[in-house]
mmCIF file of C-alpha atoms and ligand atoms in Angstrom:
data_model
loop_
_atom_site.group_PDB
_atom_site.id
_atom_site.type_symbol
_atom_site.label_atom_id
_atom_site.label_comp_id
_atom_site.label_asym_id
_atom_site.label_seq_id
_atom_site.Cartn_x
_atom_site.Cartn_y
_atom_site.Cartn_z
ATOM 1 C CA MET A 297 22.462 -8.490 76.835
ATOM 2 C CA SER A 298 21.373 -10.059 73.578
ATOM 3 C CA GLY A 299 23.472 -10.267 70.434
ATOM 4 C CA THR A 300 21.365 -8.106 68.161
ATOM 5 C CA PRO A 301 22.564 -7.327 64.593
ATOM 6 C CA LEU A 302 22.989 -3.693 65.604
ATOM 7 C CA LEU A 303 25.148 -4.663 68.601
ATOM 8 C CA ALA A 304 27.650 -6.272 66.239
ATOM 9 C CA GLU A 305 27.801 -3.083 64.139
ATOM 10 C CA LEU A 306 28.098 -0.880 67.200
ATOM 11 C CA ARG A 307 31.001 -2.963 68.540
ATOM 12 C CA THR A 308 32.841 -2.562 65.240
ATOM 13 C CA LEU A 309 32.111 1.174 65.116
ATOM 14 C CA ILE A 310 33.225 1.746 68.710
ATOM 15 C CA ALA A 311 36.374 -0.338 68.190
ATOM 16 C CA GLN A 312 37.261 1.938 65.259
ATOM 17 C CA THR A 313 36.221 5.376 66.560
ATOM 18 C CA GLY A 314 36.086 5.029 70.329
ATOM 19 C CA PRO A 315 33.010 5.392 72.545
ATOM 20 C CA ILE A 316 30.088 7.244 70.914
ATOM 21 C CA PRO A 317 27.948 9.959 72.565
ATOM 22 C CA VAL A 318 24.575 8.817 73.976
ATOM 23 C CA GLU A 319 22.943 10.977 71.306
ATOM 24 C CA HIS A 320 24.629 9.014 68.530
ATOM 25 C CA TYR A 321 23.774 5.694 70.217
ATOM 26 C CA MET A 322 20.089 6.661 70.457
ATOM 27 C CA ALA A 323 20.021 7.847 66.833
ATOM 28 C CA LEU A 324 21.471 4.529 65.620
ATOM 29 C CA CYS A 325 19.236 2.366 67.842
ATOM 30 C CA LEU A 326 16.097 4.072 66.555
ATOM 31 C CA GLY A 327 17.054 5.100 63.042
ATOM 32 C CA HIS A 328 19.864 2.881 61.684
ATOM 33 C CA PRO A 329 18.883 2.295 58.043
ATOM 34 C CA ARG A 330 18.871 -1.514 58.345
ATOM 35 C CA HIS A 331 18.721 -2.358 62.050
ATOM 36 C CA GLY A 332 17.040 0.691 63.628
ATOM 37 C CA TYR A 333 14.057 0.019 65.858
ATOM 38 C CA TYR A 334 11.628 2.134 63.840
ATOM 39 C CA ARG A 335 12.968 0.942 60.477
ATOM 40 C CA THR A 336 12.149 -2.697 61.019
ATOM 41 C CA ARG A 337 8.795 -3.080 62.734
ATOM 42 C CA ASP A 338 5.442 -1.739 63.885
ATOM 43 C CA PRO A 339 6.064 -1.292 67.620
ATOM 44 C CA LEU A 340 2.542 -0.221 68.560
ATOM 45 C CA GLY A 341 -0.363 -1.949 70.236
ATOM 46 C CA ALA A 342 -0.956 -4.770 72.679
ATOM 47 C CA ALA A 343 1.143 -7.221 70.639
ATOM 48 C CA GLY A 344 4.010 -4.724 70.256
ATOM 49 C CA ASP A 345 6.152 -2.826 72.719
ATOM 50 C CA PHE A 346 3.932 0.098 73.714
ATOM 51 C CA THR A 347 0.454 1.580 73.187
ATOM 52 C CA THR A 348 -0.398 5.178 72.397
ATOM 53 C CA ALA A 349 -3.453 7.380 72.926
ATOM 54 C CA PRO A 350 -4.864 7.108 69.364
ATOM 55 C CA GLU A 351 -4.628 3.307 69.610
ATOM 56 C CA ILE A 352 -6.543 3.391 72.903
ATOM 57 C CA SER A 353 -9.494 5.534 71.828
ATOM 58 C CA GLN A 354 -10.771 7.029 68.569
ATOM 59 C CA ILE A 355 -11.824 10.068 70.600
ATOM 60 C CA PHE A 356 -8.209 11.211 70.840
ATOM 61 C CA GLY A 357 -7.774 11.724 67.084
ATOM 62 C CA GLU A 358 -11.297 13.098 66.729
ATOM 63 C CA LEU A 359 -10.685 15.819 69.315
ATOM 64 C CA LEU A 360 -7.346 16.736 67.731
ATOM 65 C CA GLY A 361 -9.143 17.042 64.395
ATOM 66 C CA LEU A 362 -11.673 19.414 65.941
ATOM 67 C CA TRP A 363 -8.838 21.368 67.579
ATOM 68 C CA ALA A 364 -7.253 21.782 64.135
ATOM 69 C CA ALA A 365 -10.594 22.794 62.602
ATOM 70 C CA GLY A 366 -11.018 25.542 65.202
ATOM 71 C CA ILE A 367 -7.563 26.867 64.415
ATOM 72 C CA TRP A 368 -8.118 26.796 60.663
ATOM 73 C CA HIS A 369 -11.189 28.960 61.174
ATOM 74 C CA GLU A 370 -9.217 31.378 63.417
ATOM 75 C CA MET A 371 -6.500 31.583 60.769
ATOM 76 C CA GLY A 372 -9.027 33.004 58.294
ATOM 77 C CA ARG A 373 -9.686 29.720 56.484
ATOM 78 C CA PRO A 374 -6.569 29.542 54.287
ATOM 79 C CA ALA A 375 -6.723 27.243 51.265
ATOM 80 C CA PRO A 376 -4.685 25.236 50.827
ATOM 81 C CA CYS A 377 -3.708 24.599 54.440
ATOM 82 C CA ARG A 378 -0.966 22.109 55.216
ATOM 83 C CA LEU A 379 -2.092 19.552 57.763
ATOM 84 C CA VAL A 380 1.105 17.901 58.975
ATOM 85 C CA GLU A 381 1.662 15.018 61.352
ATOM 86 C CA LEU A 382 5.069 14.164 62.799
ATOM 87 C CA GLY A 383 5.574 10.441 63.506
ATOM 88 C CA PRO A 384 2.045 9.284 62.620
ATOM 89 C CA GLY A 385 2.488 5.655 63.770
ATOM 90 C CA ARG A 386 -0.229 3.534 62.177
ATOM 91 C CA GLY A 387 -2.105 6.563 60.839
ATOM 92 C CA THR A 388 -4.891 6.063 63.367
ATOM 93 C CA LEU A 389 -4.811 9.576 64.814
ATOM 94 C CA MET A 390 -4.967 11.166 61.365
ATOM 95 C CA ALA A 391 -7.746 8.849 60.139
ATOM 96 C CA ASP A 392 -9.864 9.705 63.195
ATOM 97 C CA ALA A 393 -9.041 13.418 62.873
ATOM 98 C CA LEU A 394 -9.996 13.559 59.176
ATOM 99 C CA ARG A 395 -13.310 11.787 59.833
ATOM 100 C CA ALA A 396 -14.187 14.311 62.551
ATOM 101 C CA ILE A 397 -13.088 17.244 60.370
ATOM 102 C CA ARG A 398 -15.255 16.063 57.451
ATOM 103 C CA ALA A 399 -18.284 15.868 59.719
ATOM 104 C CA ALA A 400 -17.681 19.157 61.537
ATOM 105 C CA LEU A 401 -16.220 21.521 58.947
ATOM 106 C CA PRO A 402 -16.304 20.248 55.330
ATOM 107 C CA PRO A 403 -14.616 23.397 53.893
ATOM 108 C CA PHE A 404 -11.558 22.640 56.065
ATOM 109 C CA ALA A 405 -11.507 19.045 54.795
ATOM 110 C CA ALA A 406 -11.527 20.451 51.249
ATOM 111 C CA ALA A 407 -8.629 22.836 52.001
ATOM 112 C CA ILE A 408 -6.337 20.212 53.572
ATOM 113 C CA ASP A 409 -3.011 19.427 51.935
ATOM 114 C CA LEU A 410 -1.820 16.389 53.909
ATOM 115 C CA HIS A 411 1.849 15.823 54.814
ATOM 116 C CA LEU A 412 3.203 13.030 57.001
ATOM 117 C CA VAL A 413 6.743 13.088 58.419
ATOM 118 C CA GLU A 414 7.754 9.465 58.896
ATOM 119 C CA THR A 415 11.073 7.644 58.515
ATOM 120 C CA SER A 416 9.789 4.074 58.955
ATOM 121 C CA PRO A 417 8.877 2.230 55.742
ATOM 122 C CA VAL A 418 6.831 -0.248 57.789
ATOM 123 C CA LEU A 419 4.744 2.501 59.348
ATOM 124 C CA ARG A 420 4.444 4.442 56.074
ATOM 125 C CA ALA A 421 2.757 1.353 54.618
ATOM 126 C CA ALA A 422 0.417 1.127 57.621
ATOM 127 C CA GLN A 423 -0.438 4.833 57.260
ATOM 128 C CA ASN A 424 -1.154 4.381 53.571
ATOM 129 C CA ASP A 425 -3.623 1.564 54.362
ATOM 130 C CA ARG A 426 -5.283 3.361 57.255
ATOM 131 C CA LEU A 427 -5.744 6.595 55.315
ATOM 132 C CA ALA A 428 -7.026 5.009 52.097
ATOM 133 C CA PRO A 429 -10.709 5.559 53.023
ATOM 134 C CA ALA A 430 -10.033 9.297 53.435
ATOM 135 C CA ALA A 431 -9.264 9.456 49.691
ATOM 136 C CA LEU A 432 -6.854 12.389 50.093
ATOM 137 C CA PRO A 433 -3.436 12.599 48.445
ATOM 138 C CA VAL A 434 -0.758 11.920 51.097
ATOM 139 C CA HIS A 435 2.783 13.329 50.880
ATOM 140 C CA TRP A 436 5.479 11.636 52.957
ATOM 141 C CA HIS A 437 8.662 13.295 54.194
ATOM 142 C CA ASP A 438 11.762 12.141 56.051
ATOM 143 C CA ALA A 439 11.896 15.462 57.888
ATOM 144 C CA VAL A 440 9.600 18.445 58.418
ATOM 145 C CA GLU A 441 11.927 20.823 56.515
ATOM 146 C CA THR A 442 10.692 19.538 53.151
ATOM 147 C CA VAL A 443 7.000 20.243 53.831
ATOM 148 C CA PRO A 444 6.190 23.099 51.400
ATOM 149 C CA ALA A 445 5.888 26.639 52.769
ATOM 150 C CA GLY A 446 2.511 28.135 53.667
ATOM 151 C CA PRO A 447 0.134 28.097 56.654
ATOM 152 C CA ALA A 448 0.360 24.811 58.540
ATOM 153 C CA ILE A 449 -1.300 22.964 61.393
ATOM 154 C CA ILE A 450 1.150 20.421 62.782
ATOM 155 C CA LEU A 451 0.276 17.528 65.124
ATOM 156 C CA ALA A 452 2.834 15.439 67.021
ATOM 157 C CA ASN A 453 1.860 12.716 69.482
ATOM 158 C CA GLU A 454 4.729 10.768 71.052
ATOM 159 C CA PHE A 455 7.165 12.098 68.455
ATOM 160 C CA PHE A 456 9.540 14.312 70.436
ATOM 161 C CA ASP A 457 10.253 11.561 72.996
ATOM 162 C CA ALA A 458 11.818 9.446 70.231
ATOM 163 C CA LEU A 459 14.360 12.096 69.208
ATOM 164 C CA PRO A 460 17.971 11.673 70.372
ATOM 165 C CA VAL A 461 19.182 13.462 73.512
ATOM 166 C CA ARG A 462 22.647 14.503 74.624
ATOM 167 C CA GLN A 463 23.696 13.632 78.177
ATOM 168 C CA TYR A 464 26.335 14.947 80.575
ATOM 169 C CA GLU A 465 27.288 13.633 83.996
ATOM 170 C CA ARG A 466 28.545 15.768 86.852
ATOM 171 C CA THR A 467 31.972 14.719 88.120
ATOM 172 C CA ALA A 468 34.550 16.321 90.389
ATOM 173 C CA ARG A 469 36.120 17.670 87.157
ATOM 174 C CA GLY A 470 32.880 19.273 85.874
ATOM 175 C CA TRP A 471 30.181 18.126 83.412
ATOM 176 C CA CYS A 472 31.452 15.346 81.147
ATOM 177 C CA THR A 473 29.796 14.011 77.994
ATOM 178 C CA ARG A 474 28.237 10.589 78.518
ATOM 179 C CA ARG A 475 29.231 7.991 75.961
ATOM 180 C CA VAL A 476 28.552 4.368 75.096
ATOM 181 C CA GLY A 477 31.608 2.143 74.802
ATOM 182 C CA LEU A 478 32.555 -1.524 74.996
ATOM 183 C CA ALA A 479 31.997 -3.252 78.341
ATOM 184 C CA PRO A 480 35.316 -4.189 79.996
ATOM 185 C CA GLU A 481 34.178 -7.817 80.056
ATOM 186 C CA GLY A 482 31.885 -9.795 77.797
ATOM 187 C CA ASP A 483 30.389 -8.744 74.466
ATOM 188 C CA GLY A 484 28.164 -5.959 75.708
ATOM 189 C CA LEU A 485 28.201 -2.180 75.964
ATOM 190 C CA ALA A 486 28.788 0.136 78.902
ATOM 191 C CA PHE A 487 28.324 3.810 79.699
ATOM 192 C CA GLY A 488 31.439 5.914 80.077
ATOM 193 C CA LEU A 489 32.446 9.548 80.370
ATOM 194 C CA ASP A 490 34.791 11.867 78.535
ATOM 195 C CA PRO A 491 37.933 12.474 80.573
ATOM 196 C CA GLU A 492 37.684 16.237 79.913
ATOM 197 C CA PRO A 493 34.704 18.287 81.116
ATOM 198 C CA VAL A 494 32.676 20.445 78.732
ATOM 199 C CA PRO A 495 34.052 23.967 79.358
ATOM 200 C CA ASP A 496 30.825 25.983 78.912
ATOM 201 C CA LEU A 497 28.653 23.925 81.298
ATOM 202 C CA ALA A 498 28.833 25.257 84.825
ATOM 203 C CA ALA A 499 25.495 24.399 86.561
ATOM 204 C CA ALA A 500 26.027 23.318 90.165
ATOM 205 C CA ALA A 501 24.902 19.762 90.939
ATOM 206 C CA PRO A 502 25.957 16.833 93.094
ATOM 207 C CA GLU A 503 28.411 14.384 91.577
ATOM 208 C CA GLY A 504 26.636 11.706 89.557
ATOM 209 C CA ALA A 505 23.799 14.015 88.463
ATOM 210 C CA VAL A 506 22.833 13.604 84.802
ATOM 211 C CA LEU A 507 21.939 16.561 82.577
ATOM 212 C CA THR A 508 19.863 15.729 79.501
ATOM 213 C CA ILE A 509 19.682 18.125 76.545
ATOM 214 C CA PRO A 510 16.989 17.305 73.955
ATOM 215 C CA SER A 511 19.373 18.247 71.143
ATOM 216 C CA ALA A 512 17.463 16.772 68.195
ATOM 217 C CA GLY A 513 14.101 17.935 69.563
ATOM 218 C CA LEU A 514 15.413 21.477 69.999
ATOM 219 C CA ALA A 515 16.581 21.568 66.385
ATOM 220 C CA VAL A 516 13.182 20.343 65.126
ATOM 221 C CA MET A 517 11.365 22.823 67.382
ATOM 222 C CA ARG A 518 13.484 25.796 66.258
ATOM 223 C CA GLY A 519 12.730 24.970 62.629
ATOM 224 C CA ILE A 520 8.993 24.581 63.182
ATOM 225 C CA ALA A 521 8.635 27.664 65.389
ATOM 226 C CA GLY A 522 10.509 29.791 62.843
ATOM 227 C CA ARG A 523 8.241 28.498 60.118
ATOM 228 C CA LEU A 524 5.075 29.209 62.117
ATOM 229 C CA ALA A 525 6.315 32.704 62.953
ATOM 230 C CA ARG A 526 6.888 33.425 59.239
ATOM 231 C CA GLU A 527 4.112 31.488 57.516
ATOM 232 C CA GLY A 528 1.404 31.202 60.169
ATOM 233 C CA GLY A 529 -0.182 28.221 61.845
ATOM 234 C CA ALA A 530 0.255 26.138 64.992
ATOM 235 C CA LEU A 531 1.939 23.050 66.407
ATOM 236 C CA LEU A 532 0.427 20.719 68.990
ATOM 237 C CA ALA A 533 2.987 18.509 70.743
ATOM 238 C CA ILE A 534 1.757 15.810 73.140
ATOM 239 C CA ASP A 535 4.191 13.635 75.043
ATOM 240 C CA TYR A 536 5.140 12.305 78.407
ATOM 241 C CA GLY A 537 7.349 14.868 80.082
ATOM 242 C CA GLU A 538 7.458 17.946 82.292
ATOM 243 C CA ALA A 539 7.843 21.704 82.034
ATOM 244 C CA ASP A 540 10.863 21.348 84.319
ATOM 245 C CA LEU A 541 12.586 17.973 84.317
ATOM 246 C CA GLY A 542 15.502 19.073 86.463
ATOM 247 C CA LEU A 543 18.383 16.630 86.550
ATOM 248 C CA THR A 544 16.480 13.342 86.365
ATOM 249 C CA ASP A 545 17.850 10.793 83.928
ATOM 250 C CA THR A 546 14.723 9.658 82.079
ATOM 251 C CA LEU A 547 16.373 7.774 79.216
ATOM 252 C CA GLN A 548 14.603 4.409 79.122
ATOM 253 C CA ALA A 549 14.140 1.303 77.022
ATOM 254 C CA VAL A 550 10.807 -0.494 76.734
ATOM 255 C CA SER A 551 10.196 -3.919 75.288
ATOM 256 C CA ARG A 552 6.838 -5.703 75.300
ATOM 257 C CA HIS A 553 5.353 -3.110 77.688
ATOM 258 C CA ARG A 554 8.212 -3.627 80.217
ATOM 259 C CA SER A 555 11.233 -1.554 81.082
ATOM 260 C CA ILE A 556 14.666 -3.044 80.270
ATOM 261 C CA GLY A 557 18.261 -1.754 80.271
ATOM 262 C CA VAL A 558 19.055 1.035 77.802
ATOM 263 C CA LEU A 559 22.117 -0.864 76.514
ATOM 264 C CA ASP A 560 20.603 -4.359 76.656
ATOM 265 C CA ALA A 561 19.211 -4.951 73.158
ATOM 266 C CA PRO A 562 20.233 -2.127 70.781
ATOM 267 C CA GLY A 563 17.859 -1.759 67.852
ATOM 268 C CA GLU A 564 15.335 -4.183 69.352
ATOM 269 C CA THR A 565 13.813 -1.940 72.027
ATOM 270 C CA ASP A 566 12.137 1.432 72.075
ATOM 271 C CA LEU A 567 14.415 4.113 73.504
ATOM 272 C CA THR A 568 12.837 7.330 74.740
ATOM 273 C CA ALA A 569 13.526 10.207 77.076
ATOM 274 C CA GLN A 570 10.844 12.276 78.769
ATOM 275 C CA VAL A 571 10.238 15.482 76.878
ATOM 276 C CA ASP A 572 11.719 18.653 78.370
ATOM 277 C CA PHE A 573 8.792 20.920 77.531
ATOM 278 C CA GLY A 574 10.442 23.913 79.192
ATOM 279 C CA ALA A 575 13.482 23.662 76.925
ATOM 280 C CA LEU A 576 11.318 23.165 73.822
ATOM 281 C CA ALA A 577 9.067 26.096 74.765
ATOM 282 C CA ARG A 578 12.056 28.420 75.301
ATOM 283 C CA ALA A 579 13.505 27.412 71.938
ATOM 284 C CA ALA A 580 10.169 28.060 70.199
ATOM 285 C CA HIS A 581 9.798 31.413 71.934
ATOM 286 C CA ALA A 582 13.329 32.434 70.945
ATOM 287 C CA ALA A 583 12.444 31.572 67.338
ATOM 288 C CA GLY A 584 9.579 34.085 67.413
ATOM 289 C CA ALA A 585 6.528 31.900 68.168
ATOM 290 C CA ALA A 586 3.943 32.140 70.961
ATOM 291 C CA ILE A 587 3.719 29.389 73.605
ATOM 292 C CA HIS A 588 0.565 27.812 75.060
ATOM 293 C CA GLY A 589 0.698 25.442 78.017
ATOM 294 C CA PRO A 590 2.080 22.921 78.677
ATOM 295 C CA VAL A 591 -0.973 21.494 80.467
ATOM 296 C CA PRO A 592 -1.713 17.913 81.516
ATOM 297 C CA GLN A 593 -3.375 15.835 78.777
ATOM 298 C CA ARG A 594 -6.367 15.370 81.077
ATOM 299 C CA ASP A 595 -7.139 19.105 81.224
ATOM 300 C CA PHE A 596 -6.687 19.516 77.474
ATOM 301 C CA LEU A 597 -8.940 16.621 76.427
ATOM 302 C CA LEU A 598 -11.669 17.448 78.951
ATOM 303 C CA ALA A 599 -11.694 21.075 77.769
ATOM 304 C CA LEU A 600 -12.154 19.840 74.198
ATOM 305 C CA GLY A 601 -15.228 17.800 75.205
ATOM 306 C CA LEU A 602 -13.908 14.263 75.755
ATOM 307 C CA GLN A 603 -16.676 13.397 78.202
ATOM 308 C CA GLN A 604 -19.491 14.564 75.930
ATOM 309 C CA ARG A 605 -18.041 12.666 72.952
ATOM 310 C CA ALA A 606 -17.648 9.490 75.028
ATOM 311 C CA ASP A 607 -21.245 9.768 76.270
ATOM 312 C CA ARG A 608 -22.554 10.180 72.722
ATOM 313 C CA LEU A 609 -20.528 7.270 71.338
ATOM 314 C CA ALA A 610 -21.531 5.008 74.223
ATOM 315 C CA ALA A 611 -25.238 5.925 74.035
ATOM 316 C CA GLY A 612 -25.709 4.405 70.594
ATOM 317 C CA ALA A 613 -23.525 1.325 71.146
ATOM 318 C CA PRO A 614 -24.113 -2.248 72.381
ATOM 319 C CA ALA A 615 -23.220 -2.752 76.054
ATOM 320 C CA ASP A 616 -19.750 -4.275 75.547
ATOM 321 C CA ARG A 617 -18.755 -1.605 73.014
ATOM 322 C CA ALA A 618 -20.134 1.143 75.263
ATOM 323 C CA ALA A 619 -18.045 -0.184 78.153
ATOM 324 C CA ALA A 620 -14.917 -0.180 75.934
ATOM 325 C CA VAL A 621 -15.597 3.431 74.850
ATOM 326 C CA VAL A 622 -15.957 4.561 78.460
ATOM 327 C CA ALA A 623 -12.837 2.648 79.564
ATOM 328 C CA GLY A 624 -10.725 3.993 76.683
ATOM 329 C CA ALA A 625 -11.765 7.581 77.338
ATOM 330 C CA ALA A 626 -11.115 7.171 81.069
ATOM 331 C CA ARG A 627 -7.608 5.871 80.377
ATOM 332 C CA LEU A 628 -6.691 8.950 78.324
ATOM 333 C CA VAL A 629 -7.568 11.265 81.219
ATOM 334 C CA ASP A 630 -6.544 8.978 84.092
ATOM 335 C CA GLU A 631 -5.333 11.260 86.877
ATOM 336 C CA ALA A 632 -3.478 8.666 88.945
ATOM 337 C CA PRO A 633 0.198 9.650 89.392
ATOM 338 C CA THR A 634 1.165 7.143 86.671
ATOM 339 C CA GLY A 635 -1.944 7.731 84.546
ATOM 340 C CA MET A 636 -1.790 9.100 80.996
ATOM 341 C CA GLY A 637 -3.927 12.096 81.893
ATOM 342 C CA ARG A 638 -1.265 13.352 84.226
ATOM 343 C CA LEU A 639 2.037 12.020 82.810
ATOM 344 C CA PHE A 640 1.364 13.361 79.325
ATOM 345 C CA LYS A 641 1.547 17.093 78.673
ATOM 346 C CA VAL A 642 0.270 19.215 75.815
ATOM 347 C CA LEU A 643 2.248 22.144 74.423
ATOM 348 C CA GLY A 644 0.963 24.546 71.771
ATOM 349 C CA VAL A 645 3.163 26.776 69.610
ATOM 350 C CA SER A 646 1.670 29.380 67.294
ATOM 351 C CA GLY A 647 2.484 32.044 64.753
ATOM 352 C CA PRO A 648 1.551 35.726 65.130
ATOM 353 C CA GLY A 649 -1.992 35.427 63.756
ATOM 354 C CA LEU A 650 -3.047 33.032 66.512
ATOM 355 C CA PRO A 651 -2.834 34.681 69.943
ATOM 356 C CA ASN A 652 -5.095 32.000 71.456
ATOM 357 C CA LEU A 653 -5.358 28.271 70.872
ATOM 358 C CA PRO A 654 -8.372 26.140 71.848
ATOM 359 C CA ALA A 655 -8.106 24.456 75.277
ATOM 360 C CA LEU A 656 -4.590 25.766 75.988
ATOM 361 C CA PRO A 657 -3.717 28.796 78.168
ATOM 362 C CA ARG A 658 -1.221 31.259 76.706
ATOM 363 C CA SER A 659 2.049 30.768 78.556
ATOM 364 C CA THR A 660 3.735 33.613 80.403
ATOM 365 C CA LEU A 661 6.935 32.657 78.577
ATOM 366 C CA SER A 662 5.578 34.376 75.501
ATOM 367 C CA GLY A 663 4.999 37.619 77.459
HETATM 368 N N1 SAH B 856 2.060 9.252 66.828
HETATM 369 C C1 SAH B 856 1.861 7.821 66.788
HETATM 370 C C2 SAH B 856 3.168 7.008 66.863
HETATM 371 C C3 SAH B 856 4.128 7.314 67.979
HETATM 372 S S1 SAH B 856 5.587 6.333 67.865
HETATM 373 C C4 SAH B 856 0.892 7.414 67.860
HETATM 374 O O1 SAH B 856 0.596 8.234 68.713
HETATM 375 O O2 SAH B 856 0.443 6.265 67.840
HETATM 376 C C5 SAH B 856 6.767 7.427 67.130
HETATM 377 C C6 SAH B 856 6.543 7.712 65.667
HETATM 378 O O3 SAH B 856 7.552 8.608 65.209
HETATM 379 C C7 SAH B 856 6.602 6.523 64.743
HETATM 380 O O4 SAH B 856 5.710 6.716 63.676
HETATM 381 C C8 SAH B 856 8.058 6.566 64.280
HETATM 382 O O5 SAH B 856 8.310 5.809 63.131
HETATM 383 C C9 SAH B 856 8.237 8.045 64.095
HETATM 384 N N2 SAH B 856 9.614 8.527 64.169
HETATM 385 C C10 SAH B 856 10.527 8.249 65.112
HETATM 386 N N3 SAH B 856 11.672 8.938 64.904
HETATM 387 C C11 SAH B 856 11.454 9.687 63.809
HETATM 388 C C12 SAH B 856 12.243 10.651 63.089
HETATM 389 N N4 SAH B 856 13.478 10.950 63.480
HETATM 390 N N5 SAH B 856 11.696 11.232 62.014
HETATM 391 C C13 SAH B 856 10.434 10.942 61.619
HETATM 392 N N6 SAH B 856 9.633 10.063 62.265
HETATM 393 C C14 SAH B 856 10.141 9.435 63.335
#
């Protein structure tokens, strides 16, 4: 347990108000205005805490750009068309996507009205630098709700896993809200439970089972799906997660590419929970949108032509660069049980004008 600045604030808060729900703890750890993890640093890359697909290979962003271009064409080529990214990190995905779009479909590039949803000032600055060569006006938002109405293509890689989740634990009394309070000894924090169960939760489960509700993600998804149903367009959400997570507790903290305790260094470590794609898909469907997938990242990227793009890039490159291209592409579609190609899933959500999305099967959920 390390004495982070946020830990001191949390101890004061908890002393005043009592233990806080896990959801509130996660929101403060990631988004506290002064000490939140994403407010204070660039966490990405080999020198940071974790690496993401666009940082591994340029092909990832390029293929997502081509995916968006295909959809824009299907939509009847609206101009302007909002191109929106949620949680754009260093701006790498978008820079690669825009380059591919310019080469493949210049009229789409000309129609793009670019909006980035990003709360981190550090990463906004990185995005500004990375996107400068694209010479397109960029509009930043704290939340997707302020992106102007109209047809939109929305991309989100490793965004939903950073949104706060609510947790309940099964006890002999029923399902009780999980909270973070002061440890009985020392200066640290400890998990605890509400004494009273939540009355409207009745699912049967063994004692000790943990139920995770992606509360913030569901709210974002409802808003986006409603928008797509009304205004047209599509969302592509890529994240590590499952269509059915069951009762596994996947809340985790990662620091310098290693797993550490969720309560060990508040504000200094990345906190994520695996994405419950089933819950998100049901919420989107209920809001009037069509669902596509989820499918493993491997299937999605191979269907979009990852192998052909890697071959072409490698063919013209010096041997060491060619080897890096091949290795990066292979990592994105790695099918080992812990490989990105299998752990990461791709979910599409679309408005009424888009019955089919490239490289994603229509899900039976949407009937
Ligand atoms: N998509 C990028 C970065 C993933 S990290 C990539 O693949 O490399 C998560 C991103 O979401 C970061 O840019 C982070 O600052 C942003 N983020 C996290 N919580 C957010 C929130 N509540 N609202 C907006 N952006 C958020």
